[in-house]
Coordinates of C-alpha atoms and ligand atoms in Angstrom, one line a residue:
M1 CA -0.2 -0.2 -0.2
N2 CA 1.1 3.8 -1.3
I3 CA 2.0 5.9 1.7
V4 CA 1.8 9.4 0.5
S5 CA 3.5 12.7 1.9
Q6 CA 0.5 15.1 0.7
P7 CA 2.4 18.7 1.0
T8 CA 0.5 21.2 2.8
S9 CA 1.0 24.4 4.8
P10 CA -0.5 25.6 8.2
I11 CA -4.3 27.0 9.4
A12 CA -4.5 29.7 12.1
G13 CA -6.1 28.2 15.6
Q14 CA -5.4 25.6 16.0
K15 CA -4.5 25.7 18.9
P16 CA -6.5 22.7 21.7
G17 CA -8.3 24.1 24.8
T18 CA -9.2 23.3 27.9
S19 CA -10.1 19.6 25.9
G20 CA -9.1 19.7 22.9
L21 CA -9.3 21.1 19.0
R22 CA -12.6 21.9 19.5
K23 CA -14.7 24.1 16.0
K24 CA -17.7 24.2 13.7
V25 CA -17.9 21.1 11.8
T26 CA -17.8 23.9 8.9
V27 CA -14.4 24.6 10.0
F28 CA -13.0 20.8 10.8
R29 CA -14.3 19.6 6.0
Q30 CA -12.0 22.5 5.5
P31 CA -9.6 20.4 3.4
G32 CA -6.7 19.6 5.0
Y33 CA -7.8 21.1 8.9
L34 CA -8.3 17.4 10.1
E35 CA -5.2 15.8 8.6
N36 CA -2.6 19.0 9.4
F37 CA -3.9 18.8 13.1
V38 CA -3.9 15.1 13.3
Q39 CA 0.0 15.0 12.1
A40 CA 0.9 17.5 14.1
I41 CA -0.1 15.0 16.9
F42 CA 1.6 12.0 15.6
D43 CA 4.7 14.8 15.2
S44 CA 4.9 15.5 18.8
L45 CA 4.9 12.3 20.3
E46 CA 7.9 9.5 20.0
G47 CA 9.4 5.6 20.0
F48 CA 4.8 4.9 19.4
E49 CA 5.8 3.3 15.7
G50 CA 4.5 -0.8 15.8
K51 CA 2.5 0.0 18.9
T52 CA -1.4 0.8 19.5
L53 CA -3.4 3.8 19.0
V54 CA -7.9 3.5 20.7
L55 CA -9.6 5.5 18.0
G56 CA -13.4 6.4 18.6
G57 CA -15.9 9.2 19.3
D58 CA -19.5 10.1 20.7
G59 CA -20.4 9.7 17.3
R60 CA -21.4 13.7 16.4
F61 CA -21.4 14.1 12.5
H62 CA -18.8 14.2 11.0
N63 CA -17.1 11.5 13.4
D64 CA -17.2 7.9 11.3
T65 CA -15.6 10.8 8.0
A66 CA -12.8 11.6 10.8
I67 CA -12.2 8.3 12.0
Q68 CA -11.5 6.6 8.0
T69 CA -9.6 9.6 7.6
I70 CA -7.0 9.1 10.7
L71 CA -7.7 5.0 10.2
R72 CA -4.9 6.0 7.0
M73 CA -3.1 8.2 8.6
A74 CA -2.2 5.7 11.1
A75 CA -0.8 3.7 9.6
A76 CA 0.8 5.5 7.4
N77 CA 2.4 7.1 10.1
G78 CA 3.2 3.5 11.6
F79 CA 1.1 2.4 14.5
G80 CA 1.3 -1.2 14.2
R81 CA -2.9 -2.1 15.2
V82 CA -5.9 0.3 16.1
L83 CA -8.9 -0.2 18.0
V84 CA -11.4 1.1 17.2
G85 CA -14.8 1.1 19.0
Q86 CA -17.6 0.0 16.1
R87 CA -19.2 1.9 14.1
G88 CA -16.7 4.5 15.4
I89 CA -18.5 5.2 18.4
L90 CA -16.2 5.5 22.0
S91 CA -17.0 7.2 25.2
T92 CA -14.9 9.4 26.7
P93 CA -14.0 7.3 29.7
A94 CA -14.3 4.3 28.0
A95 CA -11.6 4.8 25.6
S96 CA -9.9 6.1 28.8
C97 CA -10.2 3.0 29.8
V98 CA -9.1 1.2 26.8
I99 CA -6.4 2.8 26.6
R100 CA -5.0 1.6 30.6
K101 CA -6.4 -2.6 29.8
R102 CA -5.1 -2.6 27.1
Q103 CA -1.7 -0.8 27.0
A104 CA -2.4 1.2 24.4
Y105 CA 0.5 4.0 23.6
G106 CA -2.3 6.6 23.9
G107 CA -5.9 7.6 21.8
I108 CA -7.5 9.7 19.7
I109 CA -11.0 10.9 20.4
L110 CA -13.4 12.0 18.4
S111 CA -15.6 14.7 21.0
A112 CA -16.6 18.7 21.1
S113 CA -18.9 17.0 24.1
H114 CA -21.6 18.9 25.8
N115 CA -21.7 21.0 22.3
P116 CA -24.2 20.5 20.4
G117 CA -23.4 18.5 17.1
G118 CA -25.3 18.4 13.2
P119 CA -23.2 20.0 10.3
E120 CA -24.3 23.4 11.7
G121 CA -22.3 22.0 14.6
D122 CA -18.9 21.6 16.5
F123 CA -16.8 18.7 16.1
G124 CA -13.7 18.2 18.8
I125 CA -11.0 15.7 18.1
K126 CA -8.1 15.8 21.6
Y127 CA -5.2 13.1 22.0
N128 CA -4.8 10.9 25.3
T129 CA -1.9 9.8 26.7
G130 CA -0.6 5.8 27.7
N131 CA -2.3 7.1 31.2
G132 CA -5.6 6.5 29.7
G133 CA -5.4 11.5 30.2
P134 CA -5.9 13.9 28.7
A135 CA -2.6 14.8 27.4
P136 CA -0.4 17.2 29.7
E137 CA -0.4 20.8 28.7
K138 CA 4.3 20.3 27.0
I139 CA 2.1 18.3 24.9
T140 CA -1.2 20.6 24.2
D141 CA 1.5 23.3 23.0
A142 CA 4.0 20.7 21.3
I143 CA 0.6 20.0 18.8
Y144 CA 0.2 23.4 18.4
A145 CA 3.9 24.3 17.7
N146 CA 3.0 21.4 14.7
T147 CA 0.4 23.2 13.7
Q148 CA 2.1 26.3 13.1
A149 CA 5.1 24.9 11.3
I150 CA 3.4 22.0 9.6
T151 CA 4.8 20.8 5.5
R152 CA 2.9 17.5 4.6
Y153 CA 0.7 14.3 6.3
L154 CA 0.9 11.0 5.7
T155 CA -1.8 9.5 4.8
V156 CA -1.8 6.2 3.2
D157 CA -3.5 5.4 -1.2
A158 CA -7.4 2.9 0.4
G159 CA -10.7 3.8 0.6
D160 CA -13.3 3.1 3.6
L161 CA -12.8 0.3 6.1
D162 CA -16.6 -1.2 7.7
L163 CA -16.0 0.0 11.1
A164 CA -19.6 -1.7 11.9
R165 CA -18.7 -5.4 12.6
P166 CA -16.2 -6.4 15.0
G167 CA -12.8 -8.0 14.4
A168 CA -9.7 -7.5 12.2
T169 CA -8.9 -6.5 9.0
Q170 CA -5.4 -4.8 7.9
L171 CA -4.7 -1.3 6.5
G172 CA -1.4 -1.2 4.9
G173 CA 1.8 -2.9 7.7
M174 CA -1.2 -1.7 10.7
T175 CA -3.7 -3.7 12.2
V176 CA -7.0 -2.4 12.0
E177 CA -9.0 -4.2 15.2
V178 CA -12.9 -3.2 16.0
I179 CA -13.7 -3.7 19.0
D180 CA -17.1 -3.5 21.0
P181 CA -17.4 0.5 22.6
V182 CA -19.0 -0.8 25.6
A183 CA -18.1 -4.3 27.1
D184 CA -14.1 -3.4 28.9
H185 CA -15.8 -0.2 30.3
A186 CA -19.0 -2.3 31.8
D187 CA -17.0 -4.8 33.1
L188 CA -14.8 -2.2 34.9
L189 CA -17.6 -0.5 36.9
A190 CA -19.5 -4.2 37.4
T191 CA -15.7 -4.8 39.7
L192 CA -15.8 -1.3 41.7
F193 CA -19.7 -1.0 42.2
D194 CA -21.9 -3.4 44.4
F195 CA -24.3 -4.7 41.4
N196 CA -26.0 -6.9 42.8
R197 CA -27.5 -4.5 45.6
I198 CA -27.5 -1.6 42.9
A199 CA -29.8 -5.1 40.9
T200 CA -31.9 -5.5 43.7
L201 CA -32.7 -1.5 43.9
L202 CA -34.4 -1.5 40.3
R203 CA -35.4 -4.4 40.3
S204 CA -37.5 -3.0 42.5
P205 CA -41.5 -1.5 42.7
T206 CA -41.4 1.2 44.2
F207 CA -38.0 2.5 43.2
R208 CA -37.7 4.3 39.6
M209 CA -35.0 6.1 37.5
C210 CA -35.1 7.9 34.3
F211 CA -31.1 8.2 32.6
D212 CA -31.6 10.3 30.1
A213 CA -28.8 9.9 27.2
M214 CA -29.4 13.2 25.2
H215 CA -29.1 11.4 21.8
A216 CA -26.0 11.6 22.9
V217 CA -22.4 8.3 23.3
T218 CA -24.4 6.9 26.8
G219 CA -27.2 5.4 25.2
P220 CA -25.9 2.1 24.9
Y221 CA -22.9 1.9 27.8
A222 CA -26.5 2.5 29.7
H223 CA -28.4 0.0 27.6
E224 CA -25.9 -2.7 28.5
I225 CA -25.4 -1.2 32.1
F226 CA -28.6 -0.3 33.2
V227 CA -31.0 -3.0 31.8
K228 CA -28.8 -5.5 30.7
R229 CA -26.9 -6.0 34.0
L230 CA -28.6 -4.5 36.4
G231 CA -32.0 -5.3 35.5
A232 CA -33.6 -1.7 34.8
P233 CA -36.7 -1.6 32.9
A234 CA -36.1 -0.9 29.4
A235 CA -37.9 2.4 30.0
S236 CA -35.9 3.6 32.9
V237 CA -33.5 4.9 29.8
I238 CA -34.6 7.9 27.9
N239 CA -33.8 8.9 24.3
G240 CA -31.4 6.7 24.4
V241 CA -29.9 6.2 20.2
P242 CA -27.2 8.4 19.5
L243 CA -28.1 10.4 16.7
P244 CA -24.8 12.5 15.2
D245 CA -27.1 15.7 15.6
F246 CA -28.2 14.5 19.0
G247 CA -31.3 15.1 18.0
G248 CA -30.6 18.2 17.4
G249 CA -30.2 19.1 20.9
H250 CA -27.5 20.4 23.1
P251 CA -26.5 17.3 24.7
D252 CA -25.5 19.3 28.4
P253 CA -27.2 18.2 30.9
N254 CA -27.9 20.6 33.5
P255 CA -31.2 22.5 34.2
T256 CA -31.5 24.1 30.8
Y257 CA -30.3 21.6 28.6
A258 CA -31.8 18.5 30.4
E259 CA -35.7 19.6 29.8
T260 CA -37.2 16.8 29.6
L261 CA -35.7 15.0 32.4
V262 CA -36.2 17.9 34.8
K263 CA -38.9 18.2 33.4
T264 CA -39.6 14.8 34.7
M265 CA -37.9 14.8 38.1
F266 CA -40.6 18.0 38.5
A267 CA -43.9 16.4 37.7
A268 CA -46.8 15.1 40.1
D269 CA -45.2 11.1 39.8
A270 CA -42.0 11.5 38.9
P271 CA -39.1 8.9 39.0
D272 CA -36.7 8.7 42.3
F273 CA -33.5 9.1 40.7
G274 CA -32.4 11.0 37.8
A275 CA -29.3 11.4 36.0
A276 CA -28.6 12.6 32.6
S277 CA -24.5 12.6 30.3
D278 CA -23.3 14.7 28.0
G279 CA -22.2 14.3 24.1
D280 CA -18.9 12.1 25.1
G281 CA -20.8 10.7 28.3
D282 CA -17.8 11.7 31.0
R283 CA -20.2 14.6 32.6
N284 CA -23.2 13.4 34.8
M285 CA -26.6 15.8 36.1
I286 CA -27.9 13.7 39.8
V287 CA -31.3 14.4 40.2
G288 CA -33.5 14.1 43.0
R289 CA -37.5 14.3 43.2
R290 CA -37.9 17.1 42.2
F291 CA -34.5 18.7 43.8
I292 CA -31.1 19.2 41.4
V293 CA -28.1 18.4 43.5
T294 CA -25.1 20.8 42.6
P295 CA -22.5 18.9 40.7
S296 CA -19.7 20.5 43.9
D297 CA -22.6 19.0 46.4
S298 CA -22.0 15.7 44.5
L299 CA -18.2 15.4 44.6
A300 CA -19.0 15.8 48.2
V301 CA -21.6 14.0 49.2
L302 CA -19.8 11.2 47.0
A303 CA -16.5 11.4 49.2
A304 CA -18.9 11.5 52.5
N305 CA -19.9 8.2 51.3
A306 CA -17.6 6.3 49.7
Q307 CA -17.1 4.0 52.1
L308 CA -20.4 2.9 50.6
V309 CA -19.3 1.8 48.1
P310 CA -16.9 -2.3 47.3
G311 CA -14.0 0.1 45.4
Y312 CA -13.8 2.8 47.8
A313 CA -14.7 1.0 50.7
N314 CA -10.8 1.2 51.2
G315 CA -10.6 4.8 52.3
L316 CA -9.4 8.1 49.5
K317 CA -6.1 9.3 49.5
G318 CA -7.6 13.0 48.3
I319 CA -10.2 14.4 46.5
A320 CA -9.2 16.8 44.2
R321 CA -11.7 19.6 41.9
S322 CA -11.3 22.3 39.6
M323 CA -11.1 25.8 40.9
P324 CA -14.4 27.1 40.2
T325 CA -15.7 23.8 42.5
S326 CA -17.3 24.9 45.4
A327 CA -15.1 24.3 48.6
A328 CA -18.0 21.6 49.7
A329 CA -15.5 18.4 49.0
D330 CA -12.3 20.5 51.4
R331 CA -14.0 20.1 54.1
V332 CA -15.1 17.1 53.7
A333 CA -11.9 15.7 52.5
A334 CA -10.7 17.6 56.5
A335 CA -13.3 15.7 58.3
L336 CA -11.8 12.6 56.5
G337 CA -7.7 14.1 57.5
V338 CA -7.4 13.1 53.8
A339 CA -5.4 15.5 51.5
S340 CA -7.9 17.9 49.1
Y341 CA -6.2 19.8 45.9
E342 CA -7.4 22.9 44.1
T343 CA -6.2 22.3 40.1
P344 CA -7.1 24.7 37.4
T345 CA -10.2 23.7 35.2
G346 CA -9.9 20.6 33.0
W347 CA -9.4 16.5 33.1
K348 CA -6.0 17.0 32.4
F349 CA -4.3 18.8 35.3
F350 CA -5.8 15.8 37.4
G351 CA -4.0 13.2 35.5
N352 CA -0.7 14.1 37.5
L353 CA -2.5 13.2 41.3
L354 CA -3.7 9.9 39.9
D355 CA -0.8 8.9 38.6
A356 CA 1.0 10.1 41.5
G357 CA -2.0 8.3 44.2
K358 CA -2.2 11.3 45.8
A359 CA -6.8 11.4 44.7
T360 CA -8.8 8.8 44.6
L361 CA -11.8 11.4 43.4
C362 CA -11.9 14.5 41.6
G363 CA -14.5 16.6 40.4
E364 CA -15.9 19.4 38.7
E365 CA -18.4 22.1 39.1
S366 CA -19.2 21.6 35.1
A367 CA -21.2 17.6 36.2
G368 CA -18.3 16.0 36.0
T369 CA -16.6 13.6 38.2
G370 CA -14.7 10.7 38.8
S371 CA -12.2 8.6 40.1
D372 CA -8.6 6.8 39.6
H373 CA -10.5 3.6 37.6
V374 CA -9.8 6.3 34.2
R375 CA -8.3 8.9 33.6
E376 CA -11.5 10.7 32.4
K377 CA -14.6 12.4 34.1
D378 CA -17.0 9.7 34.1
G379 CA -21.0 9.9 33.9
V380 CA -22.0 6.4 34.3
W381 CA -19.5 6.0 36.6
A382 CA -21.0 9.3 38.8
V383 CA -24.5 7.5 38.4
L384 CA -23.5 4.3 39.8
F385 CA -22.0 5.8 42.3
W386 CA -25.4 7.1 43.4
L387 CA -27.5 3.9 43.0
N388 CA -24.8 2.4 45.0
I389 CA -25.0 5.1 48.1
L390 CA -29.6 5.5 47.6
A391 CA -29.4 1.2 47.7
V392 CA -27.4 0.8 50.9
R393 CA -28.8 3.8 53.0
G394 CA -32.5 4.0 51.0
E395 CA -33.2 7.3 51.9
S396 CA -34.0 9.8 48.9
V397 CA -31.3 11.8 47.1
E398 CA -32.9 15.1 48.8
A399 CA -32.9 13.3 52.6
I400 CA -29.2 12.7 52.2
V401 CA -28.1 16.0 50.3
R402 CA -29.9 17.3 53.0
D403 CA -28.0 15.1 56.0
H404 CA -25.0 16.5 54.4
W405 CA -25.8 20.2 54.5
Q406 CA -26.9 19.3 58.5
R407 CA -23.3 18.0 58.8
Y408 CA -20.8 19.7 56.5
G409 CA -22.2 23.4 56.2
R410 CA -24.2 24.5 52.8
N411 CA -22.0 25.5 50.1
F412 CA -24.4 27.9 48.2
Y413 CA -23.4 27.4 44.6
S414 CA -24.1 28.8 41.4
R415 CA -22.5 29.2 37.9
H416 CA -23.4 32.1 35.6
D417 CA -22.3 32.0 32.1
Y418 CA -22.6 34.8 29.1
E419 CA -22.7 32.4 25.9
G420 CA -22.0 34.2 22.8
V421 CA -20.5 37.4 23.9
D422 CA -18.6 39.8 21.9
S423 CA -14.6 38.4 22.4
A424 CA -13.7 41.8 22.2
A425 CA -15.6 43.2 24.8
A426 CA -15.4 39.7 27.3
N427 CA -11.0 40.7 27.2
G428 CA -12.2 44.1 27.7
L429 CA -13.8 42.7 31.0
M430 CA -11.5 40.2 32.1
Q431 CA -8.5 42.7 31.5
H432 CA -10.6 45.6 33.6
L433 CA -10.9 42.3 36.4
R434 CA -6.8 42.0 36.1
D435 CA -6.4 45.1 36.1
S436 CA -8.2 46.1 38.9
L437 CA -6.7 43.3 41.5
A438 CA -3.4 44.4 43.1
A439 CA -6.1 47.6 44.7
L440 CA -9.4 45.5 45.9
P441 CA -7.9 43.2 49.1
G442 CA -9.4 45.7 51.8
Q443 CA -12.2 47.5 49.8
R444 CA -15.1 48.0 51.4
V445 CA -17.9 48.1 48.5
D446 CA -21.7 47.5 48.9
G447 CA -21.4 46.6 52.3
H448 CA -18.4 43.2 51.1
T449 CA -15.2 43.4 52.6
I450 CA -13.0 42.4 49.1
A451 CA -10.2 40.0 51.4
S452 CA -8.3 38.6 48.5
A453 CA -7.9 39.0 44.4
D454 CA -5.4 37.1 42.4
D455 CA -5.6 35.3 39.2
F456 CA -5.5 31.4 39.1
A457 CA -1.9 30.2 39.0
Y458 CA -0.9 26.4 39.3
T459 CA 2.1 24.8 39.7
D460 CA 1.4 20.5 40.0
P461 CA 2.9 19.5 42.7
V462 CA 3.8 16.3 40.3
D463 CA 6.4 17.4 37.8
G464 CA 6.5 20.9 39.4
S465 CA 5.1 22.5 36.0
V466 CA 3.7 25.8 36.4
T467 CA 0.2 27.7 34.4
T468 CA -1.2 30.3 35.2
A469 CA -4.1 33.2 33.9
Q470 CA -6.8 30.7 35.0
G471 CA -9.1 32.3 36.6
V472 CA -9.3 36.0 38.5
R473 CA -10.8 35.1 42.2
I474 CA -11.7 37.6 44.3
G475 CA -12.7 36.2 48.2
L476 CA -14.6 38.2 51.0
A477 CA -13.5 38.3 54.4
D478 CA -16.6 36.4 54.7
G479 CA -15.7 33.3 53.2
S480 CA -17.9 34.3 50.2
R481 CA -16.0 34.4 46.8
I482 CA -16.5 35.1 43.4
V483 CA -14.7 33.9 39.7
F484 CA -14.3 35.2 36.8
R485 CA -13.2 33.4 33.7
L486 CA -13.2 32.6 29.7
S487 CA -14.4 29.4 28.3
G488 CA -12.2 27.6 26.9
T489 CA -14.6 24.9 24.4
G490 CA -16.7 27.3 22.7
T491 CA -16.8 27.8 18.8
E492 CA -18.7 31.1 19.2
G493 CA -17.1 34.2 20.2
A494 CA -16.1 34.3 24.0
T495 CA -18.7 32.6 27.0
L496 CA -17.7 34.1 30.1
R497 CA -18.6 32.3 33.1
V498 CA -19.2 33.9 37.0
Y499 CA -18.8 31.6 39.8
L500 CA -20.6 32.3 43.1
E501 CA -19.9 30.6 46.7
R502 CA -21.5 31.0 49.8
F503 CA -21.0 28.8 52.7
E504 CA -23.9 29.4 55.9
A505 CA -23.3 27.1 58.6
D506 CA -27.0 27.2 59.8
A507 CA -29.0 24.6 59.1
A508 CA -32.0 26.8 59.6
K509 CA -31.2 28.8 56.8
H510 CA -30.3 25.6 53.8
S511 CA -34.1 25.9 52.5
V512 CA -33.5 29.1 51.1
E513 CA -33.4 29.7 47.1
T514 CA -29.9 29.1 45.5
Q515 CA -29.9 32.6 43.6
Q516 CA -31.3 34.4 46.1
A517 CA -28.9 33.3 48.5
L518 CA -26.4 34.4 46.5
A519 CA -28.4 37.1 45.6
P520 CA -25.9 39.8 47.6
L521 CA -22.6 38.4 45.5
I522 CA -24.4 38.8 41.7
A523 CA -24.9 42.1 42.4
L524 CA -21.6 42.3 43.4
A525 CA -20.2 40.7 40.7
D526 CA -21.4 42.5 38.2
K527 CA -20.5 45.5 40.3
L528 CA -16.8 44.9 39.7
A529 CA -16.7 43.5 36.6
G530 CA -18.9 45.3 34.4
I531 CA -20.8 42.8 33.1
R532 CA -23.7 44.4 32.0
A533 CA -22.6 47.6 30.9
R534 CA -19.4 45.5 29.2
T535 CA -21.5 42.8 27.1
G536 CA -24.6 44.4 26.9
R537 CA -25.8 41.5 28.7
A538 CA -29.0 41.9 31.5
Q539 CA -29.1 38.3 32.1
P540 CA -26.6 34.7 31.8
T541 CA -27.8 33.5 29.2
V542 CA -27.5 29.9 31.9
I543 CA -27.3 29.1 35.1
T544 CA -26.0 26.1 36.6
Ligands
VG1_1 C1 -15.4 23.4 30.3 C2 -15.8 23.1 31.8 C3 -14.4 21.9 32.4 C4 -15.0 21.2 31.4 C5 -14.3 20.8 30.4 C6 -14.5 20.3 28.7 O1 -14.3 24.2 30.0 O2 -15.9 24.2 32.3 O3 -14.8 22.2 33.8 O4 -13.2 19.8 31.9 O5 -15.2 22.1 29.8 O6 -15.7 19.5 29.5 P1 -14.5 25.4 29.6 O7 -13.0 26.1 29.5 O8 -14.9 25.2 28.8 O9 -14.9 26.5 31.1 V1 -16.5 18.4 28.4 O10 -17.6 17.6 29.2 O11 -16.2 18.4 27.7 O12 -14.6 17.3 28.1
CO2 CO1 -17.9 15.4 27.6

């Protein structure tokens, strides 16, 4: 088979963000766009000749075409074997699981996660290393540098392969093995949780669950695990068929976009437990009957109840959370006497802590939770963790969370997103905040005393790498906090994220509505950053 060296030239803007390179499908379909980036990945790697690459995606529009292109390029670049999910499907956590279990050199995951799909939607690609986790910045920086210097990409002269049936075929000197996308991941999850106990709960006539796969990648995983292995009624999984455009929806499991689930869980005859996952299956949303669990609280509750779950019964090594995530998990870590870590946003920053055995559980306020079983956040894992806790405690989701607040206090928390803001306005707002940092501490504004103000920088405790400019943090004298940062996953304009947090020890005040409890902070955020004036937005696009 002919290896073709195709001349090409750099394409601007191929800089990976929080989680890989994300652009509009129309951008990815430009000649050479995907090829340049994939070659830049391969050119940043060493010693992969003859080794195994894992390949799969969330099934969104363009997934199948991109996979065929990448297979040809992997063969031309000298990989020995590619393990590709059947029909090109692998959820992000499943890809991480397969990389680890099969000791692959690395993997390529095609996904724009929670971003919408379809011909006018978004597409994305990211590289994961041999530990199964997202490439650290050292590698993503090298990939970006390669995209700016590229002169050729390598491919082979071959047609498309049939990826519908499991089994092996040859592509030039490389073996392509089509694997079951679900089995390895489901088997791993079965080792962590008490499947017998969860099965008893799910088969009980007095317990009902609703899992919304949002027409994204978790449909087949949910069917296999909840329905086939655990015996939940088939109707427990809704929107379970993955569609290239996610049925026109926005596969982001939050109260705004998971509208069907929220309606179901707030109806008079609501099920006992509701959950959803995102485009690529790494996020989770947990909902009780008429009760939404904030992701930051969910991490804290999982940590506090980990001893009830077989895979974590021996204790946690530590708990890591991204900086904007609420400090609820820190309180649990302190009570357990284990270390807590605060990292920049994005799962790639947890990899070293997990590899070094410093952390067992990790979480982000954006509905991502996971553990050292893989090196990605894991939506179905989080759902099983909750089910395991519910099965053991026999209480409602709401009762468990309220009991948690009673014990540890409540970290009122909310994130306000302003999507599609003019980039210059968003950058101007951040610059204005950065310029005011030095003068803020000690100031009194509308009755609040500002205790600290900085732009979050992180020194990795394992390899000493430093990451700067990760978000402006403003701390108040009463322990409340406002964080401002710009999203690194969007494809249109800028998304401003404002994270608000206030601790309340007094259980008598735990039932106050969240936005009301945070109202003084919301007003202060606007005053300090000039959100309305600078963005022209009176309201956030999404509140979580
Ligand atoms: C967002 C979230 C972040 C998450 C990232 C990838 O990033 O805030 O917590 O790790 O998405 O999640 P940003 O830069 O837009 O805030 V996913 O489910 O895309 O893989
Ligand atoms: Co995701």
